[in-house]
Tab-separated table of C-alpha atoms and ligand atoms in Angstrom:
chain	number	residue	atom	x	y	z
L	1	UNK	CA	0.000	0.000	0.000
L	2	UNK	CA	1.029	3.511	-1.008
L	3	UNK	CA	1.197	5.167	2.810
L	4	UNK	CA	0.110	9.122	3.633
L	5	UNK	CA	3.439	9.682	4.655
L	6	UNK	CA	4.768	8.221	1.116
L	7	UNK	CA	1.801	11.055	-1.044
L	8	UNK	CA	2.913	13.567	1.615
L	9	UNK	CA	6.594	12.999	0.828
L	10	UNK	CA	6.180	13.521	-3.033
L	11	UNK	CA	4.274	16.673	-2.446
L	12	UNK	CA	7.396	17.554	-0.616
L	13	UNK	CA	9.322	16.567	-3.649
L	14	UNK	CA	7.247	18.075	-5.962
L	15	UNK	CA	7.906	21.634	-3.802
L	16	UNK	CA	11.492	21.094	-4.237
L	17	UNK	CA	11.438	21.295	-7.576
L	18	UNK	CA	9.660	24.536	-7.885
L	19	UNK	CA	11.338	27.922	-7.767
L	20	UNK	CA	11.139	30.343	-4.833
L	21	UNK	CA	7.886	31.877	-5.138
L	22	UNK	CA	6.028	29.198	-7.206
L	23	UNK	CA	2.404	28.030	-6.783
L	24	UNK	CA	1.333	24.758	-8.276
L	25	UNK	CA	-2.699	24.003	-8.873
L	26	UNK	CA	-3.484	20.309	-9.834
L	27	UNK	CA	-6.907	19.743	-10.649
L	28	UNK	CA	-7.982	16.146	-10.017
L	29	UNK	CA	-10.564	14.008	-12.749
L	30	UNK	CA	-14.515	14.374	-13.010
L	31	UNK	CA	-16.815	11.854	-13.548
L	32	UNK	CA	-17.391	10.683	-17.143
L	33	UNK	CA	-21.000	10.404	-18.724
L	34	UNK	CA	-21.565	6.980	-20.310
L	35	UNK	CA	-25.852	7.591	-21.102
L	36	UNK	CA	-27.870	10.121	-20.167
L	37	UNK	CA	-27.866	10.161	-16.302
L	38	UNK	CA	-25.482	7.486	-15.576
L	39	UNK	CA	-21.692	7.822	-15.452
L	40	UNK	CA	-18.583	5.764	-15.879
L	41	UNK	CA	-16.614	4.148	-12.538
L	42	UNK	CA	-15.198	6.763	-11.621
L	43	UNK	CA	-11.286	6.774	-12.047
L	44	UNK	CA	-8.927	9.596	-10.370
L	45	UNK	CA	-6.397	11.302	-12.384
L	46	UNK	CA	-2.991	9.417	-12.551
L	47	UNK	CA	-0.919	12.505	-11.545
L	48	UNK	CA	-3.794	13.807	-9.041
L	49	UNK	CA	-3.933	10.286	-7.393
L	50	UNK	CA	-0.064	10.052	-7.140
L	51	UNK	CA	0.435	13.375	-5.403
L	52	UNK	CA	-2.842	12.634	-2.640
L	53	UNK	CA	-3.915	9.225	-2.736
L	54	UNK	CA	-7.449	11.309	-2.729
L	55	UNK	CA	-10.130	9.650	-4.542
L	56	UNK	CA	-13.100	11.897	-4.842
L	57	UNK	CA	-14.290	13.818	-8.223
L	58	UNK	CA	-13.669	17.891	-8.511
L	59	UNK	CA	-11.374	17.921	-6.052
L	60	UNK	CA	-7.794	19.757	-6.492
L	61	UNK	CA	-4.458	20.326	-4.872
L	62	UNK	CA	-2.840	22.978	-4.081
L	63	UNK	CA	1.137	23.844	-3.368
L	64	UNK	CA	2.658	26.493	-2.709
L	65	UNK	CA	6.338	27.879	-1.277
L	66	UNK	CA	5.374	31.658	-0.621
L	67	UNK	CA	7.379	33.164	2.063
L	68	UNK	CA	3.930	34.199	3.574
L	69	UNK	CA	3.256	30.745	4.583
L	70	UNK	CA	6.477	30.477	6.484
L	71	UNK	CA	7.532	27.030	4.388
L	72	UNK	CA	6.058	24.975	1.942
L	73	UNK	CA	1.522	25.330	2.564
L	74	UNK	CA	-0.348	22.432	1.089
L	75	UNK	CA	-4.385	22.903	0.277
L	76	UNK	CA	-6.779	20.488	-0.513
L	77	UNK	CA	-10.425	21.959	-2.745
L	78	UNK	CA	-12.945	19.144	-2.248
L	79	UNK	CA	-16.814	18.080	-2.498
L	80	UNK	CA	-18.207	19.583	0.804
L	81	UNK	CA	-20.066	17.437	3.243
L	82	UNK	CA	-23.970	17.400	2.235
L	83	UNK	CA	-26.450	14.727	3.421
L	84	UNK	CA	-28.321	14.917	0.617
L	85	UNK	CA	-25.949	14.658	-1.626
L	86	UNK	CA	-24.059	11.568	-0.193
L	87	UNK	CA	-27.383	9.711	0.491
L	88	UNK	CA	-27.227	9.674	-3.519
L	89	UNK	CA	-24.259	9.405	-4.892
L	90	UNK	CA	-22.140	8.651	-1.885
L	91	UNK	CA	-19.549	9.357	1.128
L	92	UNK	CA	-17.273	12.537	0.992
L	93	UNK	CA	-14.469	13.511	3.315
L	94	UNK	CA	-15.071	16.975	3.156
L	95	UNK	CA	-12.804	19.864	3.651
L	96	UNK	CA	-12.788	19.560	7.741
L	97	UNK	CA	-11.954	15.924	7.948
L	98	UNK	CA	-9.399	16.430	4.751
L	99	UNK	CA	-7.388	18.829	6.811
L	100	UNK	CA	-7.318	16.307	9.775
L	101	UNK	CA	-6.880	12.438	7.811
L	102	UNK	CA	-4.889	13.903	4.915
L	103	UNK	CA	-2.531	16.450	6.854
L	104	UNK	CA	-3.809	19.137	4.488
L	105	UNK	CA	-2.552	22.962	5.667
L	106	UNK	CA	-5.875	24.341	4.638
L	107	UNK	CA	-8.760	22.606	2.982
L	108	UNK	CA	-11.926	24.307	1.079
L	109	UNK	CA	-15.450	22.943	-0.617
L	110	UNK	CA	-15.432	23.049	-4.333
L	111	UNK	CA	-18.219	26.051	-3.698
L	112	UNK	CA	-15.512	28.466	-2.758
L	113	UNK	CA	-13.170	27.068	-5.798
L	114	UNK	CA	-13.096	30.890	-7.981
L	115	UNK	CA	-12.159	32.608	-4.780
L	116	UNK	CA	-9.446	29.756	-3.694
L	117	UNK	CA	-7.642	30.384	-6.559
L	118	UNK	CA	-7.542	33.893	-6.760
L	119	UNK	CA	-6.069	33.845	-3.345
L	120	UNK	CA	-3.609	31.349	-3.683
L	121	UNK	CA	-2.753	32.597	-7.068
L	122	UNK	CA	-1.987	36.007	-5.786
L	123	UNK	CA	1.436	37.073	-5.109
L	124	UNK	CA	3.383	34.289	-6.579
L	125	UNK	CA	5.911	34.973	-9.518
L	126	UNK	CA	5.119	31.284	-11.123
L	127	UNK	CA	2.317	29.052	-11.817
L	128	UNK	CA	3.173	25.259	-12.601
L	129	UNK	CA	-0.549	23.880	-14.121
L	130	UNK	CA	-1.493	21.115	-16.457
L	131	UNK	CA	-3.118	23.444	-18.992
L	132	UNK	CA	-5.107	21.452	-21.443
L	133	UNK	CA	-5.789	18.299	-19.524
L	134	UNK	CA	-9.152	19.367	-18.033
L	135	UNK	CA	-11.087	22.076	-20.077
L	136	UNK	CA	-13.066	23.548	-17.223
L	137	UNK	CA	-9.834	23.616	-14.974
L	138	UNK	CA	-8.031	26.073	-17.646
L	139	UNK	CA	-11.193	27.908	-17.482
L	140	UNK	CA	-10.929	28.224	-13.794
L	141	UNK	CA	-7.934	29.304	-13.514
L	142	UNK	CA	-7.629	31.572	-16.536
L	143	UNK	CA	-10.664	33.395	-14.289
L	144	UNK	CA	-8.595	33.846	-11.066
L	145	UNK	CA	-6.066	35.372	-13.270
L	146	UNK	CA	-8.462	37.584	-15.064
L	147	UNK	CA	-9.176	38.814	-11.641
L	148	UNK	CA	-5.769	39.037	-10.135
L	149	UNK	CA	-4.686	41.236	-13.498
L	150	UNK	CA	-7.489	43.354	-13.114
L	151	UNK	CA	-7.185	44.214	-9.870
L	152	UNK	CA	-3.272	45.156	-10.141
L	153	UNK	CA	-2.717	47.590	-7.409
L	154	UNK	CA	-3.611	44.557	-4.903
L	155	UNK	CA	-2.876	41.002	-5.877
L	156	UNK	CA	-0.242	40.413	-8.325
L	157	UNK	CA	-0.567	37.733	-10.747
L	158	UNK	CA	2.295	35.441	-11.604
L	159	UNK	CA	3.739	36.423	-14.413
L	160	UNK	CA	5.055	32.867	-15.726
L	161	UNK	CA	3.022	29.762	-16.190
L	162	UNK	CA	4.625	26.432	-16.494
L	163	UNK	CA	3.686	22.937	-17.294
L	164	UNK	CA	4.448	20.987	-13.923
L	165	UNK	CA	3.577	17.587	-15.866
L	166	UNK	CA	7.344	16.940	-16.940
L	167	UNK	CA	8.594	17.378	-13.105
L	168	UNK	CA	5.650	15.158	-11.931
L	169	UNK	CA	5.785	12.614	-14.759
L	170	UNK	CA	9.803	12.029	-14.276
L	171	UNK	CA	8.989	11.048	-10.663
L	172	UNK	CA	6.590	9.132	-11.994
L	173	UNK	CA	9.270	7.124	-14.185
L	174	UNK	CA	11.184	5.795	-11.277
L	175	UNK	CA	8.932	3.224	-8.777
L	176	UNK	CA	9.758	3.447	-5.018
L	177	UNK	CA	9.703	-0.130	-3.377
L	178	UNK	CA	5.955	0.207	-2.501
L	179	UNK	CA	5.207	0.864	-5.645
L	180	UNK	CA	6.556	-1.794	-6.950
L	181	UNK	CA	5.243	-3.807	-4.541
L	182	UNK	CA	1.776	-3.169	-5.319
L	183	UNK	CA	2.523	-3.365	-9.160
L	184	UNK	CA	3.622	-6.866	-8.469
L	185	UNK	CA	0.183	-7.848	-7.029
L	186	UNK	CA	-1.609	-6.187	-10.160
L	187	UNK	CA	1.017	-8.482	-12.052
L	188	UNK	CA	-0.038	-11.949	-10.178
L	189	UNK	CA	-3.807	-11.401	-10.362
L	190	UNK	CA	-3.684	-10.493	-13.740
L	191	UNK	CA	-1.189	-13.572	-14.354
L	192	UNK	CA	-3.841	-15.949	-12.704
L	193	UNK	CA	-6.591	-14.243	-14.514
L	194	UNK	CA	-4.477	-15.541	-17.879
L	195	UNK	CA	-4.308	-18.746	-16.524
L	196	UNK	CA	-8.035	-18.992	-15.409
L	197	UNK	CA	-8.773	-18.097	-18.829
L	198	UNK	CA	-6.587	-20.752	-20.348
L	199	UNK	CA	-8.006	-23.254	-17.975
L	200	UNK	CA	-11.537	-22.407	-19.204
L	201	UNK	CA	-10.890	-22.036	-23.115
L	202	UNK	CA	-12.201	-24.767	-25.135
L	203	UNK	CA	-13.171	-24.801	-28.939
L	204	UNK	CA	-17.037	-22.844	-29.651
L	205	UNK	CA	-16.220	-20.280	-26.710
L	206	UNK	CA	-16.838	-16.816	-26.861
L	207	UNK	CA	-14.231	-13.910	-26.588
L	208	UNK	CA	-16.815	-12.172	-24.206
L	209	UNK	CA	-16.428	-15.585	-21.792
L	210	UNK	CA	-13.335	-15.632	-21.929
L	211	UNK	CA	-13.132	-11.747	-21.102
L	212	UNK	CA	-15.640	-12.688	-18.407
L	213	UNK	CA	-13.628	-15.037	-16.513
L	214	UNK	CA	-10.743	-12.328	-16.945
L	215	UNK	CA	-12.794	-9.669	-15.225
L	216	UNK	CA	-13.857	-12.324	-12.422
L	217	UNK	CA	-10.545	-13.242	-11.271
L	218	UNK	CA	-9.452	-9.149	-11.006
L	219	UNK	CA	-12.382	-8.810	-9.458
L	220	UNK	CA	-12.181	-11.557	-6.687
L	221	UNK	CA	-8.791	-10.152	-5.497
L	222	UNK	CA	-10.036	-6.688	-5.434
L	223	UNK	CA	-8.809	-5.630	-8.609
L	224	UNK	CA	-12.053	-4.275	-9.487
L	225	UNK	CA	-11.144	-2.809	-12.916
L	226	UNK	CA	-9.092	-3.462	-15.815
L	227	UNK	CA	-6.330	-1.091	-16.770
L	228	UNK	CA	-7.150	-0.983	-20.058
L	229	UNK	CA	-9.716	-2.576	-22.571
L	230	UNK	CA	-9.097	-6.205	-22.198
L	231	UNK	CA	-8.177	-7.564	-25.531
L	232	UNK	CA	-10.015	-10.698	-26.667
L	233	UNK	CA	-9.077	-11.870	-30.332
L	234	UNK	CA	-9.898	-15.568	-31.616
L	235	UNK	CA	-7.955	-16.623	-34.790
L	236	UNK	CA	-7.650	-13.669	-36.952
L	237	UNK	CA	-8.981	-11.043	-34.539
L	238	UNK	CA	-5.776	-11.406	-32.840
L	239	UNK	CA	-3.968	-9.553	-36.126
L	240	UNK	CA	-6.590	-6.278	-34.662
L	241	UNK	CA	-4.095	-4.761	-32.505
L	242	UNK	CA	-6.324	-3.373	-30.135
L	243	UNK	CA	-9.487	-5.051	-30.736
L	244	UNK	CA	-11.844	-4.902	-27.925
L	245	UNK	CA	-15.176	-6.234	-29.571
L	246	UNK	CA	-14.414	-9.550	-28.075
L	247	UNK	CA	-17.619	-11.011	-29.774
L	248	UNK	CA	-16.879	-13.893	-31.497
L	249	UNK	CA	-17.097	-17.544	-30.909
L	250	UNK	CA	-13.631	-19.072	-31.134
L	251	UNK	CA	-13.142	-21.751	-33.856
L	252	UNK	CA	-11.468	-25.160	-33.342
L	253	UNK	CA	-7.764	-25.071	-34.478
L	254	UNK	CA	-7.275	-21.356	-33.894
L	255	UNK	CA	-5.273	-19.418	-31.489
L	256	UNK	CA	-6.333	-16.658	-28.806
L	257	UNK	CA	-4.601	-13.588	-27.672
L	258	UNK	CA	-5.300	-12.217	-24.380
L	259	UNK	CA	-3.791	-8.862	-23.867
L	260	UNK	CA	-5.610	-8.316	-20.113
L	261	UNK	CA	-4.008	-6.456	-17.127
L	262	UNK	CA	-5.614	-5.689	-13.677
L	263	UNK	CA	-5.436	-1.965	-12.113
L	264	UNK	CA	-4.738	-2.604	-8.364
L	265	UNK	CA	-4.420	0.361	-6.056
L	266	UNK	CA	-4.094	2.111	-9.096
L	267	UNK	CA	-1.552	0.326	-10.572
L	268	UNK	CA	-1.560	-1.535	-13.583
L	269	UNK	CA	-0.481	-4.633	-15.137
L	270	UNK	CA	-0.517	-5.260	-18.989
L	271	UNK	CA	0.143	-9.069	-20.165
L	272	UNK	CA	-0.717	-10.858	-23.318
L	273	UNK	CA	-0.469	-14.556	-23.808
L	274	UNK	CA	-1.343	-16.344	-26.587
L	275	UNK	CA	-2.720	-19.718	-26.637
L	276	UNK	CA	-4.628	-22.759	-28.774
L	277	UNK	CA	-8.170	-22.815	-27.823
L	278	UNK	CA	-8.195	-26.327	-27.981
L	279	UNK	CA	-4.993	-26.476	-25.907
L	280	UNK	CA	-2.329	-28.090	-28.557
L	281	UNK	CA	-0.368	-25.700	-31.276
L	282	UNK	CA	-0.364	-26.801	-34.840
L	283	UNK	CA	3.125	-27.242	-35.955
L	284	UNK	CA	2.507	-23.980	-38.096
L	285	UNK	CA	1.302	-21.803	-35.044
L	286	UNK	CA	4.364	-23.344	-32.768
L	287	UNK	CA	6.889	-22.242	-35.267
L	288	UNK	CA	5.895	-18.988	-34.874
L	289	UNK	CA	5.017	-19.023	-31.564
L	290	UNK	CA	8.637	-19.913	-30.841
L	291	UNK	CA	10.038	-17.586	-33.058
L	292	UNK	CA	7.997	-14.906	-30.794
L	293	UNK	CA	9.124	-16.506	-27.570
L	294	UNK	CA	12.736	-16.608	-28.619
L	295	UNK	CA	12.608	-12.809	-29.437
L	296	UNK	CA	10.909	-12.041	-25.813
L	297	UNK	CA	13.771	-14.048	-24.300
L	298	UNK	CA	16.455	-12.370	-25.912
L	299	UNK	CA	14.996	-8.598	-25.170
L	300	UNK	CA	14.020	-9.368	-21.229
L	301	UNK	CA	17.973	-10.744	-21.061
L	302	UNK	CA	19.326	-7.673	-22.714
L	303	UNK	CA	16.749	-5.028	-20.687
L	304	UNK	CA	18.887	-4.216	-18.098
L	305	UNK	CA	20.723	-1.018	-16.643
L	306	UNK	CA	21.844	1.438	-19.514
L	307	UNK	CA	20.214	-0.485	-22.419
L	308	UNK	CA	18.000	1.234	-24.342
L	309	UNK	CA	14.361	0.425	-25.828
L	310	UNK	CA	15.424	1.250	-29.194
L	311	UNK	CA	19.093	-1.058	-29.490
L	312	UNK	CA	17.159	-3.646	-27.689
L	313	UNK	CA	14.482	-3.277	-30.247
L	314	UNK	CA	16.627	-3.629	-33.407
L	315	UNK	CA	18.419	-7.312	-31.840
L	316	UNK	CA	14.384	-8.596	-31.233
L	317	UNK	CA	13.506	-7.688	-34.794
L	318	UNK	CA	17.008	-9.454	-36.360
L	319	UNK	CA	15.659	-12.196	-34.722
L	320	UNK	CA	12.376	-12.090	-36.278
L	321	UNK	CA	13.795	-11.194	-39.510
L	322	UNK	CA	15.725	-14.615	-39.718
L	323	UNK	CA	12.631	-16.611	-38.615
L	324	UNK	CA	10.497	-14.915	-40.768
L	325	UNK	CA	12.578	-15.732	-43.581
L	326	UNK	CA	13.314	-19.204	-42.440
L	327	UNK	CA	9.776	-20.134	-42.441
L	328	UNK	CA	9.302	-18.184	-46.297
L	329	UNK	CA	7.304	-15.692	-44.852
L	330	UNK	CA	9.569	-13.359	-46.235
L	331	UNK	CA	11.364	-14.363	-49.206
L	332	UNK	CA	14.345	-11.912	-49.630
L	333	UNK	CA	17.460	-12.862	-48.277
L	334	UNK	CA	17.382	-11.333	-44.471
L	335	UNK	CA	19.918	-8.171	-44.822
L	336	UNK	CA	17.569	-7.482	-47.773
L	337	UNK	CA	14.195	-7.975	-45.625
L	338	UNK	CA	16.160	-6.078	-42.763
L	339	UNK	CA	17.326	-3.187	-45.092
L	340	UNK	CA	13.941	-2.984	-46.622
L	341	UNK	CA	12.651	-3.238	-43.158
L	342	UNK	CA	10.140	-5.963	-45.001
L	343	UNK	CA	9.467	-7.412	-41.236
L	344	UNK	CA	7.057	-4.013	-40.652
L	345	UNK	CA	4.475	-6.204	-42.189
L	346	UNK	CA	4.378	-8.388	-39.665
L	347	UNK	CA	5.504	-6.701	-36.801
L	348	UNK	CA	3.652	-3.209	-36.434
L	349	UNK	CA	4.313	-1.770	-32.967
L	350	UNK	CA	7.006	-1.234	-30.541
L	351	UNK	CA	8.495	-3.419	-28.398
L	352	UNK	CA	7.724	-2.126	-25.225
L	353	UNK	CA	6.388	0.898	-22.722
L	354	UNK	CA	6.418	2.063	-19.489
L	355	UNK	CA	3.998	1.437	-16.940
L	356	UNK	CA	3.004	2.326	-13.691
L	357	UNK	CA	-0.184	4.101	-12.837
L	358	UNK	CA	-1.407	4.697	-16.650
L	359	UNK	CA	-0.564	1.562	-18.728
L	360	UNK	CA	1.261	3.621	-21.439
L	361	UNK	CA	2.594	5.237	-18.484
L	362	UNK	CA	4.456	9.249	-18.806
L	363	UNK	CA	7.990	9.618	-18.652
L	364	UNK	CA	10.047	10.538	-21.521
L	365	UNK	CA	11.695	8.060	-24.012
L	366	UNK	CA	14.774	10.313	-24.795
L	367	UNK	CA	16.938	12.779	-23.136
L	368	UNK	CA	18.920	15.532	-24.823
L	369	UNK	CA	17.721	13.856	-28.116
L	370	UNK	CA	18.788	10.402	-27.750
L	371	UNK	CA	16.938	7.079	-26.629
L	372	UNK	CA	16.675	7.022	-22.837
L	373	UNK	CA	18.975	4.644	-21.068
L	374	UNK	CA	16.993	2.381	-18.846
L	375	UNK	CA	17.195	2.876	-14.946
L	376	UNK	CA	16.460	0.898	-11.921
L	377	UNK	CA	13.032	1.392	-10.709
L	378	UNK	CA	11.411	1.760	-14.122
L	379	UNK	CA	8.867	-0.792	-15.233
L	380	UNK	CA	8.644	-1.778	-18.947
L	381	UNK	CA	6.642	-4.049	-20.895
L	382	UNK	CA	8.158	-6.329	-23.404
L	383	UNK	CA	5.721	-7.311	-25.898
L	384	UNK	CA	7.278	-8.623	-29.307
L	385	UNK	CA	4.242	-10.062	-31.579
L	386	UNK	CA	3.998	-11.333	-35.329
L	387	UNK	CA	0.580	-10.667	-36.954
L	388	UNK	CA	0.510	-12.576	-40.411
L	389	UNK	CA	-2.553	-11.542	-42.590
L	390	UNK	CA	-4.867	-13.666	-44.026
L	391	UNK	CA	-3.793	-12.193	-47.299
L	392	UNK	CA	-3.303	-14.961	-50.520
L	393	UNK	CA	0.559	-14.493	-50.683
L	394	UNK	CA	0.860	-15.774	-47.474
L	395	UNK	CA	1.281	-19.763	-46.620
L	396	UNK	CA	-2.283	-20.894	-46.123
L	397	UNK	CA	-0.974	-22.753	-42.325
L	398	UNK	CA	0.140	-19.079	-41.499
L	399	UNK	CA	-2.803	-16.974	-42.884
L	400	UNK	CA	-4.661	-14.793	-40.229
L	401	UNK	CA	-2.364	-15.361	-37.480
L	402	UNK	CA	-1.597	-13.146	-34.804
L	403	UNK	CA	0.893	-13.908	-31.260
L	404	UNK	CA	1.817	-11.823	-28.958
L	405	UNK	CA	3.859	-12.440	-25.852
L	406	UNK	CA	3.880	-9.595	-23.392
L	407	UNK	CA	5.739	-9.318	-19.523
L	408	UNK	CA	6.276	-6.589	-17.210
L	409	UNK	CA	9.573	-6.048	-16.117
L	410	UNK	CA	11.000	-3.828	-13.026
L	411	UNK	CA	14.596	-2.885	-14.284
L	412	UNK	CA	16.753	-3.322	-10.931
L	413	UNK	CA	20.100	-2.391	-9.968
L	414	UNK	CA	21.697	-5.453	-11.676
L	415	UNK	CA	19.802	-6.495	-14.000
L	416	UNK	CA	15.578	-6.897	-14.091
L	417	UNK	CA	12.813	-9.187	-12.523
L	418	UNK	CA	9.680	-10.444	-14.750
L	419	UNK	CA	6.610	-9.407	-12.193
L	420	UNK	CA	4.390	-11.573	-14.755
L	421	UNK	CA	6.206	-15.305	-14.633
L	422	UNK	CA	2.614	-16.445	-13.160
L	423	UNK	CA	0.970	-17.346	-16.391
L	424	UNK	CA	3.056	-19.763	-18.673
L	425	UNK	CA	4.485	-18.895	-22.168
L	426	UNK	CA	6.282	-21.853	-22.914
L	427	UNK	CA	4.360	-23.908	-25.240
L	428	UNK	CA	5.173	-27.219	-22.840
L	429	UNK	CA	3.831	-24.759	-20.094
L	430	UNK	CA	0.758	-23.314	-21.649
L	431	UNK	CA	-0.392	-27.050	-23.443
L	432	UNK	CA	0.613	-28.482	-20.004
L	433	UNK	CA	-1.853	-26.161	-18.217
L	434	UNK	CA	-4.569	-26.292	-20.552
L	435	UNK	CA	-4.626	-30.155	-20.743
L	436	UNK	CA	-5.019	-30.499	-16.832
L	437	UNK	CA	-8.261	-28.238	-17.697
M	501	LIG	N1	-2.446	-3.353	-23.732
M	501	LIG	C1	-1.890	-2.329	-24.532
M	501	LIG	C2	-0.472	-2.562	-24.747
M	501	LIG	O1	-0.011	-3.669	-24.656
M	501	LIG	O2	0.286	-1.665	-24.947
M	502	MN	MN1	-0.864	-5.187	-23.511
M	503	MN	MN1	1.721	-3.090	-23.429
């Protein structure tokens, strides 16, 4: 669990980073319509939730190292108490009980958000703010400086506005040991949720069952959402990158890819397995699957301290090159296919991302224009796939294929650890599994 003293301690942070002077707003999420009256689960904003651990809509946080404050203030704008209100739609904290379980300095009700701003805008030379991210925020605080400019002779407005996203996201990038210790639980639910779902696949099933039993094993260990749109594709639905429809009734003889991760505590997981529905590869589908598997191998030994995504990247795809020419996939000789980068048609995306609280999670990819070396504490996905069309060039025991195989990996100070070794991706492992089923 991510502690009060741990959110507390990256507000700290986050002051550190500011210059004398500075105020930073952060406006959390709202809650999303999905029909008329009714509205999504709602989810907190990755960078809100981060820097409170406060999960209530409208709320935002304030920071601030004005001299006037005597040290660095921290404010808290929430939904106030109201009976009514929470008989409906549920519990608040309000501001009074904010300022007491949070350890806010000063706490306010959304109702008294204009003149919150203005005040805590006033005086300060800088303003770090996520402008564009929330429409209505940038329209809230554009007022309070409409007001602080027009009223010059008493509160100054600060003359510079900064993003603070960059200084947030880069402490973002790097995962304190509780964080990775609740990304490793998103990782083994989600991993048994891949293996429930291989235990329960059989020929005739739908993608929506097998998404079902997914969702039930997040579910059951308090994972009570998905990070993402879980990713159900039977036989040539797999080749949809991100298909979601998961409608389909899965045909003897063809493979599934599950690309499914659990968001625990706010953390998520993102794995993808790939797997015969009827629990034995074809010789066709193993040689491929291998050629996939060999690839992941090679990049999770070579993503270590001071490697980079992209060099990493360029030894998977030799590797798939040379399969994909050894099985006549491709047909040029391979420094022709690699030259011609021929391999792009069957291998479309990147290798791998960060993650952490957003499943593409922030943090840049380069520094001073060059790929960013890996670092201990980041987590990374490694995710190599080969999508063969069902296209009539292509060798009819290949056609409409698609595997991915996708970990998550916590770089450490030697080397890395796979948080996602729970569900098998050997093909002994995976048929192994499936025929105990
Ligand atoms: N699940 C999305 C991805 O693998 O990046
Ligand atoms: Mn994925
Ligand atoms: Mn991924």
């Amino acid at each position: 669990m991510i502690t009060l003293k741990q959110y507390r301690q990256r507000q700290t942070r986050l002051l550190a980073k500011l210059p004398e002077n500075s105020v930073c707003v952060i406006p959390g999420a709202d809650l999303q319509t999905r029909s008329r009256d009714t509205e999504f689960g709602f989810r907190q904003h990755s960078d809100f939730w981060y820097l409170t651990g406060f999960n209530e809509p409208q709320a935002w946080l304030l920071l601030s190292n004005h001299s006037r404050y005597g040290g660095d203030c921290r404010g808290l704008v929430c939904l106030p108490k109201d009976p009514a209100m929470e008989i409906w739609h549920g519990r608040r904290l309000g501001p009074e009980q904010a300022v007491h379980e949070l350890k806010f300095d000063e706490a306010y009700s959304t109702e008294s958000l204009a003149e919150v701003l203005t005040e805590w805008l006033a005086e300060h030379d800088n303003l770090y703010f996520p402008q564009g991210e929330f429409p209505d925020a940038d329209d809230a605080i554009f007022d309070a400086l409409s007001v602080l400019r027009n009223t010059p002779k008493q509160n100054k407005a600060p003359s510079a506005i900064v993003d603070c996203r960059p200084l947030i996201h880069d402490m973002r990038l790097r995962k304190s040991g509780e964080e990775i210790a609740v990304m490793r639980t998103a990782a083994e639910v989600s991993a048994r949720a891949h293996c429930r779902a291989m235990t329960f696949a059989h020929s005739g099933c739908f993608e929506y069952q097998l998404e079902a039993e997914i969702h039930h094993e997040f579910a059951m260990a308090g994972a009570r959402y998905p990070a993402y749109g879980t990713i159900v594709g039977g036989g040539e639905n797999a080749c949809v990158l991100h298909y979601t429809e998961n409608q389909d009734a899965i045909d003897d003889g063809s493979l599934i890819l599950i690309d499914a991760g659990a968001e625990y505590n706010g953390y998520a997981a993102d794995i993808t397995r790939t797997f015969p529905v009827n629990g034995k590869f074809t010789p066709a589908q193993a040689a491929l699957y291998q050629l996939v598997l060999d690839s992941q191998l090679l990049a999770i030994e070579q993503l270590v301290p001071g490697a980079t995504l992209p060099e990493v990247t360029k030894n998977v795809v030799n590797v798939l090159t040379q399969g994909l020419c050894q099985l006549g996939l491709l047909t040029e000789s391979v420094d022709d296919a690699l030259a011609n980068q021929s391999w792009r048609r069957f291998f479309m995306h990147g290798l791998g991302h960060y993650l952490g609280l957003d499943v593409h999670d922030v943090g840049e990819y380069t520094q001073q224009g060059s790929p960013r070396q890996l670092e201990a504490g980041m987590v990374i996905t490694v995710e190599p796939g080969l999508y063969i069309p069902n296209e009539p060039d292509i060798a009819a025991e290949f056609r409409g294929t698609g595997i991915r195989i996708e970990d998550n990996l916590v770089i450490t100070a030697t080397g890395n650890e796979v948080l996602t070794d729970g569900a098998p991706k050997t093909i002994e492992g995976i048929e192994a599994l499936m025929e105990q089923s």
